[in-house]
mmCIF file with all atom_site columns, C-alpha atoms in Angstrom:
data_model
loop_
_atom_site.group_PDB
_atom_site.id
_atom_site.type_symbol
_atom_site.label_atom_id
_atom_site.label_alt_id
_atom_site.label_comp_id
_atom_site.label_asym_id
_atom_site.label_entity_id
_atom_site.label_seq_id
_atom_site.pdbx_PDB_ins_code
_atom_site.Cartn_x
_atom_site.Cartn_y
_atom_site.Cartn_z
_atom_site.occupancy
_atom_site.B_iso_or_equiv
_atom_site.pdbx_formal_charge
_atom_site.auth_seq_id
_atom_site.auth_comp_id
_atom_site.auth_asym_id
_atom_site.auth_atom_id
_atom_site.pdbx_PDB_model_num
ATOM 1   C CA . MET A 1 1   ? -110.361 69.770 107.161 1.00 0.00 ? 16  MET A CA 1
ATOM 2   C CA . ALA A 1 2   ? -108.371 68.261 110.097 1.00 0.00 ? 17  ALA A CA 1
ATOM 3   C CA . GLY A 1 3   ? -104.858 69.251 110.711 1.00 0.00 ? 18  GLY A CA 1
ATOM 4   C CA . VAL A 1 4   ? -102.045 66.790 111.050 1.00 0.00 ? 19  VAL A CA 1
ATOM 5   C CA . THR A 1 5   ? -99.317  67.139 113.640 1.00 0.00 ? 20  THR A CA 1
ATOM 6   C CA . VAL A 1 6   ? -96.072  65.139 113.280 1.00 0.00 ? 21  VAL A CA 1
ATOM 7   C CA . LYS A 1 7   ? -93.661  64.951 116.200 1.00 0.00 ? 22  LYS A CA 1
ATOM 8   C CA . ILE A 1 8   ? -90.199  63.533 115.697 1.00 0.00 ? 23  ILE A CA 1
ATOM 9   C CA . ASN A 1 9   ? -88.130  62.293 118.661 1.00 0.00 ? 24  ASN A CA 1
ATOM 10  C CA . ASP A 1 10  ? -84.635  62.572 117.269 1.00 0.00 ? 25  ASP A CA 1
ATOM 11  C CA . ALA A 1 11  ? -82.792  62.609 120.577 1.00 0.00 ? 26  ALA A CA 1
ATOM 12  C CA . GLY A 1 12  ? -81.250  59.233 119.922 1.00 0.00 ? 27  GLY A CA 1
ATOM 13  C CA . LEU A 1 13  ? -80.124  60.253 116.492 1.00 0.00 ? 28  LEU A CA 1
ATOM 14  C CA . ARG A 1 14  ? -78.586  63.491 117.733 1.00 0.00 ? 29  ARG A CA 1
ATOM 15  C CA . ARG A 1 15  ? -76.760  61.534 120.420 1.00 0.00 ? 30  ARG A CA 1
ATOM 16  C CA . LYS A 1 16  ? -75.372  59.058 117.923 1.00 0.00 ? 31  LYS A CA 1
ATOM 17  C CA . ILE A 1 17  ? -74.053  61.737 115.466 1.00 0.00 ? 32  ILE A CA 1
ATOM 18  C CA . SER A 1 18  ? -72.776  64.140 118.240 1.00 0.00 ? 33  SER A CA 1
ATOM 19  C CA . ALA A 1 19  ? -69.188  65.418 118.541 1.00 0.00 ? 34  ALA A CA 1
ATOM 20  C CA . GLN A 1 20  ? -68.813  63.422 121.811 1.00 0.00 ? 35  GLN A CA 1
ATOM 21  C CA . ALA A 1 21  ? -69.819  60.189 120.126 1.00 0.00 ? 36  ALA A CA 1
ATOM 22  C CA . PHE A 1 22  ? -67.269  60.887 117.277 1.00 0.00 ? 37  PHE A CA 1
ATOM 23  C CA . GLN A 1 23  ? -64.578  61.523 119.864 1.00 0.00 ? 38  GLN A CA 1
ATOM 24  C CA . ARG A 1 24  ? -65.362  58.324 121.739 1.00 0.00 ? 39  ARG A CA 1
ATOM 25  C CA . GLY A 1 25  ? -65.104  56.483 118.496 1.00 0.00 ? 40  GLY A CA 1
ATOM 26  C CA . MET A 1 26  ? -61.725  58.109 117.761 1.00 0.00 ? 41  MET A CA 1
ATOM 27  C CA . VAL A 1 27  ? -60.319  57.153 121.179 1.00 0.00 ? 42  VAL A CA 1
ATOM 28  C CA . VAL A 1 28  ? -61.453  53.496 120.832 1.00 0.00 ? 43  VAL A CA 1
ATOM 29  C CA . LEU A 1 29  ? -60.025  53.385 117.292 1.00 0.00 ? 44  LEU A CA 1
ATOM 30  C CA . ALA A 1 30  ? -56.644  54.936 118.437 1.00 0.00 ? 45  ALA A CA 1
ATOM 31  C CA . ASN A 1 31  ? -56.307  52.445 121.241 1.00 0.00 ? 46  ASN A CA 1
ATOM 32  C CA . GLN A 1 32  ? -57.040  49.496 118.983 1.00 0.00 ? 47  GLN A CA 1
ATOM 33  C CA . ALA A 1 33  ? -54.724  50.830 116.265 1.00 0.00 ? 48  ALA A CA 1
ATOM 34  C CA . ALA A 1 34  ? -51.923  51.359 118.756 1.00 0.00 ? 49  ALA A CA 1
ATOM 35  C CA . ALA A 1 35  ? -52.243  47.846 120.108 1.00 0.00 ? 50  ALA A CA 1
ATOM 36  C CA . ASP A 1 36  ? -52.306  46.367 116.574 1.00 0.00 ? 51  ASP A CA 1
ATOM 37  C CA . MET A 1 37  ? -49.354  48.505 115.393 1.00 0.00 ? 52  MET A CA 1
ATOM 38  C CA . ASN A 1 38  ? -47.201  47.372 118.290 1.00 0.00 ? 53  ASN A CA 1
ATOM 39  C CA . HIS A 1 39  ? -47.119  43.912 116.756 1.00 0.00 ? 54  HIS A CA 1
ATOM 40  C CA . PHE A 1 40  ? -44.942  45.365 113.987 1.00 0.00 ? 55  PHE A CA 1
ATOM 41  C CA . VAL A 1 41  ? -42.802  47.683 116.064 1.00 0.00 ? 56  VAL A CA 1
ATOM 42  C CA . PRO A 1 42  ? -39.129  46.624 116.344 1.00 0.00 ? 57  PRO A CA 1
ATOM 43  C CA . TYR A 1 43  ? -37.530  45.896 119.685 1.00 0.00 ? 58  TYR A CA 1
ATOM 44  C CA . LYS A 1 44  ? -40.317  43.871 121.306 1.00 0.00 ? 59  LYS A CA 1
ATOM 45  C CA . ASN A 1 45  ? -38.353  43.562 124.473 1.00 0.00 ? 60  ASN A CA 1
ATOM 46  C CA . GLY A 1 46  ? -37.068  47.100 124.388 1.00 0.00 ? 61  GLY A CA 1
ATOM 47  C CA . HIS A 1 47  ? -38.560  50.451 125.141 1.00 0.00 ? 62  HIS A CA 1
ATOM 48  C CA . LEU A 1 48  ? -39.952  51.246 121.687 1.00 0.00 ? 63  LEU A CA 1
ATOM 49  C CA . SER A 1 49  ? -42.899  48.892 121.511 1.00 0.00 ? 64  SER A CA 1
ATOM 50  C CA . GLY A 1 50  ? -44.011  50.031 124.973 1.00 0.00 ? 65  GLY A CA 1
ATOM 51  C CA . SER A 1 51  ? -43.695  53.752 124.321 1.00 0.00 ? 66  SER A CA 1
ATOM 52  C CA . SER A 1 52  ? -46.793  54.401 122.307 1.00 0.00 ? 67  SER A CA 1
ATOM 53  C CA . ASN A 1 53  ? -48.749  57.450 123.438 1.00 0.00 ? 68  ASN A CA 1
ATOM 54  C CA . ILE A 1 54  ? -52.301  58.245 122.400 1.00 0.00 ? 69  ILE A CA 1
ATOM 55  C CA . ALA A 1 55  ? -53.670  61.787 122.429 1.00 0.00 ? 70  ALA A CA 1
ATOM 56  C CA . SER A 1 56  ? -56.564  62.178 124.836 1.00 0.00 ? 71  SER A CA 1
ATOM 57  C CA . ASP A 1 57  ? -58.973  62.925 121.937 1.00 0.00 ? 72  ASP A CA 1
ATOM 58  C CA . GLY A 1 58  ? -57.713  59.950 119.915 1.00 0.00 ? 73  GLY A CA 1
ATOM 59  C CA . SER A 1 59  ? -56.379  62.156 117.131 1.00 0.00 ? 74  SER A CA 1
ATOM 60  C CA . GLN A 1 60  ? -52.825  61.030 117.211 1.00 0.00 ? 75  GLN A CA 1
ATOM 61  C CA . ILE A 1 61  ? -50.624  58.051 118.188 1.00 0.00 ? 76  ILE A CA 1
ATOM 62  C CA . GLN A 1 62  ? -46.926  58.626 118.840 1.00 0.00 ? 77  GLN A CA 1
ATOM 63  C CA . TRP A 1 63  ? -44.057  56.383 119.936 1.00 0.00 ? 78  TRP A CA 1
ATOM 64  C CA . ARG A 1 64  ? -42.018  58.346 122.500 1.00 0.00 ? 79  ARG A CA 1
ATOM 65  C CA . SER A 1 65  ? -38.530  56.958 122.372 1.00 0.00 ? 80  SER A CA 1
ATOM 66  C CA . PRO A 1 66  ? -35.292  58.729 121.284 1.00 0.00 ? 81  PRO A CA 1
ATOM 67  C CA . TYR A 1 67  ? -34.804  56.356 118.349 1.00 0.00 ? 82  TYR A CA 1
ATOM 68  C CA . ALA A 1 68  ? -38.549  55.883 117.365 1.00 0.00 ? 83  ALA A CA 1
ATOM 69  C CA . HIS A 1 69  ? -38.250  58.120 114.261 1.00 0.00 ? 84  HIS A CA 1
ATOM 70  C CA . TYR A 1 70  ? -35.174  56.384 112.981 1.00 0.00 ? 85  TYR A CA 1
ATOM 71  C CA . GLN A 1 71  ? -36.705  52.983 113.429 1.00 0.00 ? 86  GLN A CA 1
ATOM 72  C CA . TRP A 1 72  ? -39.900  54.092 111.737 1.00 0.00 ? 87  TRP A CA 1
ATOM 73  C CA . VAL A 1 73  ? -37.985  55.523 108.733 1.00 0.00 ? 88  VAL A CA 1
ATOM 74  C CA . GLY A 1 74  ? -35.608  52.538 108.596 1.00 0.00 ? 89  GLY A CA 1
ATOM 75  C CA . GLY A 1 75  ? -32.189  52.443 107.104 1.00 0.00 ? 90  GLY A CA 1
ATOM 76  C CA . ILE A 1 76  ? -30.681  50.859 103.979 1.00 0.00 ? 91  ILE A CA 1
ATOM 77  C CA . GLY A 1 77  ? -29.473  47.400 104.894 1.00 0.00 ? 92  GLY A CA 1
ATOM 78  C CA . TRP A 1 78  ? -31.002  47.301 108.362 1.00 0.00 ? 93  TRP A CA 1
ATOM 79  C CA . HIS A 1 79  ? -32.000  43.800 109.536 1.00 0.00 ? 94  HIS A CA 1
ATOM 80  C CA . TYR A 1 80  ? -34.683  43.302 112.170 1.00 0.00 ? 95  TYR A CA 1
ATOM 81  C CA . THR A 1 81  ? -34.319  40.262 114.366 1.00 0.00 ? 96  THR A CA 1
ATOM 82  C CA . THR A 1 82  ? -38.004  39.825 115.158 1.00 0.00 ? 97  THR A CA 1
ATOM 83  C CA . PRO A 1 83  ? -39.876  38.507 112.042 1.00 0.00 ? 98  PRO A CA 1
ATOM 84  C CA . GLY A 1 84  ? -42.631  40.841 110.797 1.00 0.00 ? 99  GLY A CA 1
ATOM 85  C CA . THR A 1 85  ? -41.228  43.979 112.502 1.00 0.00 ? 100 THR A CA 1
ATOM 86  C CA . GLY A 1 86  ? -39.497  46.888 110.815 1.00 0.00 ? 101 GLY A CA 1
ATOM 87  C CA . PRO A 1 87  ? -40.083  50.363 109.514 1.00 0.00 ? 102 PRO A CA 1
ATOM 88  C CA . LYS A 1 88  ? -43.411  51.975 108.708 1.00 0.00 ? 103 LYS A CA 1
ATOM 89  C CA . TRP A 1 89  ? -45.236  49.711 111.118 1.00 0.00 ? 104 TRP A CA 1
ATOM 90  C CA . ASN A 1 90  ? -48.330  51.738 110.761 1.00 0.00 ? 105 ASN A CA 1
ATOM 91  C CA . GLU A 1 91  ? -48.669  50.799 107.025 1.00 0.00 ? 106 GLU A CA 1
ATOM 92  C CA . LYS A 1 92  ? -48.129  47.097 107.824 1.00 0.00 ? 107 LYS A CA 1
ATOM 93  C CA . ALA A 1 93  ? -50.863  47.262 110.527 1.00 0.00 ? 108 ALA A CA 1
ATOM 94  C CA . LYS A 1 94  ? -53.213  49.295 108.327 1.00 0.00 ? 109 LYS A CA 1
ATOM 95  C CA . ALA A 1 95  ? -52.964  46.681 105.509 1.00 0.00 ? 110 ALA A CA 1
ATOM 96  C CA . GLN A 1 96  ? -53.948  43.944 108.079 1.00 0.00 ? 111 GLN A CA 1
ATOM 97  C CA . TYR A 1 97  ? -56.235  45.554 110.559 1.00 0.00 ? 112 TYR A CA 1
ATOM 98  C CA . MET A 1 98  ? -58.154  48.329 108.757 1.00 0.00 ? 113 MET A CA 1
ATOM 99  C CA . ASP A 1 99  ? -61.546  46.510 108.947 1.00 0.00 ? 114 ASP A CA 1
ATOM 100 C CA . ALA A 1 100 ? -61.087  45.938 112.671 1.00 0.00 ? 115 ALA A CA 1
ATOM 101 C CA . TRP A 1 101 ? -60.260  49.566 113.156 1.00 0.00 ? 116 TRP A CA 1
ATOM 102 C CA . ARG A 1 102 ? -63.458  50.679 111.342 1.00 0.00 ? 117 ARG A CA 1
ATOM 103 C CA . ARG A 1 103 ? -65.436  48.291 113.573 1.00 0.00 ? 118 ARG A CA 1
ATOM 104 C CA . ALA A 1 104 ? -63.721  49.693 116.631 1.00 0.00 ? 119 ALA A CA 1
ATOM 105 C CA . PHE A 1 105 ? -64.641  53.268 115.637 1.00 0.00 ? 120 PHE A CA 1
ATOM 106 C CA . ILE A 1 106 ? -68.265  52.353 114.973 1.00 0.00 ? 121 ILE A CA 1
ATOM 107 C CA . LYS A 1 107 ? -68.614  50.494 118.280 1.00 0.00 ? 122 LYS A CA 1
ATOM 108 C CA . GLY A 1 108 ? -66.847  53.266 120.224 1.00 0.00 ? 123 GLY A CA 1
ATOM 109 C CA . ALA A 1 109 ? -69.107  55.944 118.653 1.00 0.00 ? 124 ALA A CA 1
ATOM 110 C CA . GLY A 1 110 ? -72.170  53.845 119.390 1.00 0.00 ? 125 GLY A CA 1
ATOM 111 C CA . LEU A 1 111 ? -73.322  53.752 115.810 1.00 0.00 ? 126 LEU A CA 1
#
């Protein structure tokens, strides 16, 4: 009876599901998300919308401005002069751009 030998070349699969691929996907996703969220950040001409900072591994996006937290939380009776901007800009962007963020991750990870 003849033996059967099966060889599997899984190098491409391992590369696609590697930690490095996941991190590349996270960085691309974070950059896309920050760009999309900035559309909803108050003070378009001020320092807040330009102060987003992305962690090198793509795990976190922060707005580095002394008043960023207060703008994100918002206040009772606050009025924003630029239409569509205001508190919780991440939630507004998430509702509109989540599909694009998924695609950005998949493309960045090479999946």
